[in-house]
């Protein structure tokens, strides 16, 4: 069966059936393909595809509810199933159809000129004096070249023992073929089980990749299957390089395969997974220890020992014997011998000959790894020559991930002077135990090094000392998250320590830097939350950190669309707040978890039900009752703010389900909950959200009144962006009320306030709305100006809407001032509802 080979192609093709490419490209080519083997039955298949396409269009017009048929995503899934039973079977019978399918896929990919967004690039370590595996690299190259002739990416599977250089081999492959990937992105993910035995969520991986690919958050689908289709569509024009490190289970990779047949996916693992070969047609490459001649050359070159090789042949041979062809150990050994030869050569060879069992890694069951005593030798040498470097090494072992930054080292060792800390970190780098990355952070050269550092911390530090180091890095990340969230948003937080008051709001450029910083540390922050919660079982004070840290990441998660991390960390935060006994914190975490589900809104994943359940549990904790003590004024205000926010969340939920009257009642209750509470921003946001509800009910005067009120309140708050948003929504309300002239005036007033790099997508959507209205009123010249600017903005945002806007411009060419008289333009996207509650 060839179905597995063409699976990614058919998935991508299914998505194109419900796009504008259907009439001009997809339908005629499908008819030709089906006619080659269906003996007259192609008309039936095309008719069924037309019905599914119409169902998808109806679902799109009906809003987010999607009806009983599963919505647009459900229609696309049925299209894919139909294609599999027709084209898939046909391709099995006629191998020549594979090339035709590739051509069809290429024709459906959106045409684009020079990309305005540079492709994602991996930071790969260029290893000097790379040795051995030349034959393996050539075999990988040959497999890729052969695989480019069939649909789907080429999957190269590199396996072997830890420390033998699997990632270095993948890096060498990329570096030697980088020119071939110059026009496409380079993506990577680590798929190993974490410290808690959990596999990473593929949807979280895709969320990160969509950020790397600069896909607008507004265009990332909610449903898992639709996300996979989106990923394959945006990677359909290759080549794309994907590195999946430390794969634990073969099934992990299926959702992460790109759509281009010119792409290559390099998988590394220390396990032999036959399913990768049988299921995904992966080409397997076993990496072996270096041969003796290559081991010697690597050690000599890494240590600069060429002038000492003959004289100290016995010492070098002893070191080579211990390393047994492991390139990681050879580089570390070479780094140790590099300084002060020949004494360092003699000392190191003597040290690795010491039978001291403490140099082994019994705690990590690594005695079978050749040369494991290298770590013990290097660590003892560090302790003798540079105790500060040994202290930093132990702290690195206590850090939750192998990646770390200088600021967390400073937090873990606050009494170590800056100069000494810098010198210690440099010493670890000189010893080839850590490397510095392009962004200024560090990581251990291997998971083995991180494991050994943790083992030395366990052996050489007391429990109290380890607890102190752990407590410092946990608090460091809490401070980082809270400082960043304060800079990103003025929203309300539960803040029993009054930490947020010390942090200022950041400007636009600073906010971009904060988001980038958090994104870079995303994996560490996620694991830090779980580590803090686990530490709380022994020291209850960590439970507070385990909910404060996720609370500080709310705005970051919302802006970047990292819903998987948001849901995971807030689930832990709910448990942590419960352990703390802080009921307001628990209510806030329940509300945050519910809002994460609300913002993602995946029916397939049960988000509407999960959001409702979490909101309900939050209400139980804060709803005023006669027997509930008020507590302090601050606590009482926090409960009422949370009560109002939860009701507003429920209002948004009911609105998305089409229950408009219930949404209005809940929004009114949310407003009532703020009675007596000094929260002007909350009232302004409620007015901003209530206006469209009145519009959907046809109560246009009330909609206008709410949105005028929202605008006035945001003016008082000095919030220019939300003032513009309220003004624009007022224009939309007047347009729905049948008053296009007043709507146009409102749009003209609002758009100047929607400038700025972070607002490009919303401004583009708003320009499309105004442009369409101008065209309907006969002002084609101004309409084209709006569409042209919208196209430029969307191109900068890497949006899939660019072809739609370009079609507008093609359908309505420039005129001499007449009303144009072109065909009806398709309705443009509308400015999306924002999730900025509170």
CSV table of C-alpha atoms in Angstrom, one decimal, residues 299 314-324 329-330 332-334 336-337 343-357 359-360 370-381 384:
chain,number,residue,atom,x,y,z
A,299,UNK,CA,41.5,14.1,20.4
A,314,UNK,CA,51.1,6.2,26.0
A,315,UNK,CA,49.1,8.9,27.8
A,316,UNK,CA,47.1,9.7,24.7
A,317,UNK,CA,46.5,6.0,24.1
A,318,UNK,CA,45.2,5.5,27.6
A,319,UNK,CA,42.8,8.4,27.2
A,320,UNK,CA,41.6,7.0,23.8
A,321,UNK,CA,41.1,3.6,25.5
A,322,UNK,CA,38.8,5.2,28.1
A,323,UNK,CA,36.8,7.3,25.6
A,324,UNK,CA,36.3,4.2,23.3
A,329,UNK,CA,34.2,12.3,25.7
A,330,UNK,CA,37.0,12.9,23.3
A,332,UNK,CA,35.9,17.0,26.7
A,333,UNK,CA,39.2,15.1,27.2
A,334,UNK,CA,40.8,17.3,24.5
A,336,UNK,CA,41.1,19.3,29.5
A,337,UNK,CA,44.5,18.5,27.8
A,343,UNK,CA,51.5,18.6,32.4
A,344,UNK,CA,47.8,18.6,31.6
A,345,UNK,CA,48.3,15.6,29.3
A,346,UNK,CA,50.0,13.6,32.0
A,347,UNK,CA,47.6,14.7,34.8
A,348,UNK,CA,44.5,13.9,32.7
A,349,UNK,CA,45.7,10.5,31.6
A,350,UNK,CA,46.6,9.7,35.2
A,351,UNK,CA,43.2,10.9,36.4
A,352,UNK,CA,41.2,8.7,34.0
A,353,UNK,CA,43.3,5.7,35.0
A,354,UNK,CA,42.2,6.1,38.6
A,355,UNK,CA,39.8,3.3,39.5
A,356,UNK,CA,37.8,5.6,41.9
A,357,UNK,CA,34.2,4.4,41.6
A,359,UNK,CA,33.6,8.9,38.8
A,360,UNK,CA,30.9,6.6,37.6
A,370,UNK,CA,32.1,3.9,27.5
A,371,UNK,CA,34.3,6.5,29.1
A,372,UNK,CA,31.7,7.6,31.7
A,373,UNK,CA,34.6,8.3,34.2
A,374,UNK,CA,35.6,11.2,32.0
A,375,UNK,CA,33.0,13.3,33.8
A,376,UNK,CA,34.3,12.4,37.2
A,377,UNK,CA,37.8,13.3,36.1
A,378,UNK,CA,36.8,16.7,34.7
A,379,UNK,CA,34.7,17.5,37.7
A,380,UNK,CA,37.4,16.7,40.2
A,381,UNK,CA,39.8,18.8,38.2
A,384,UNK,CA,40.8,21.6,42.3
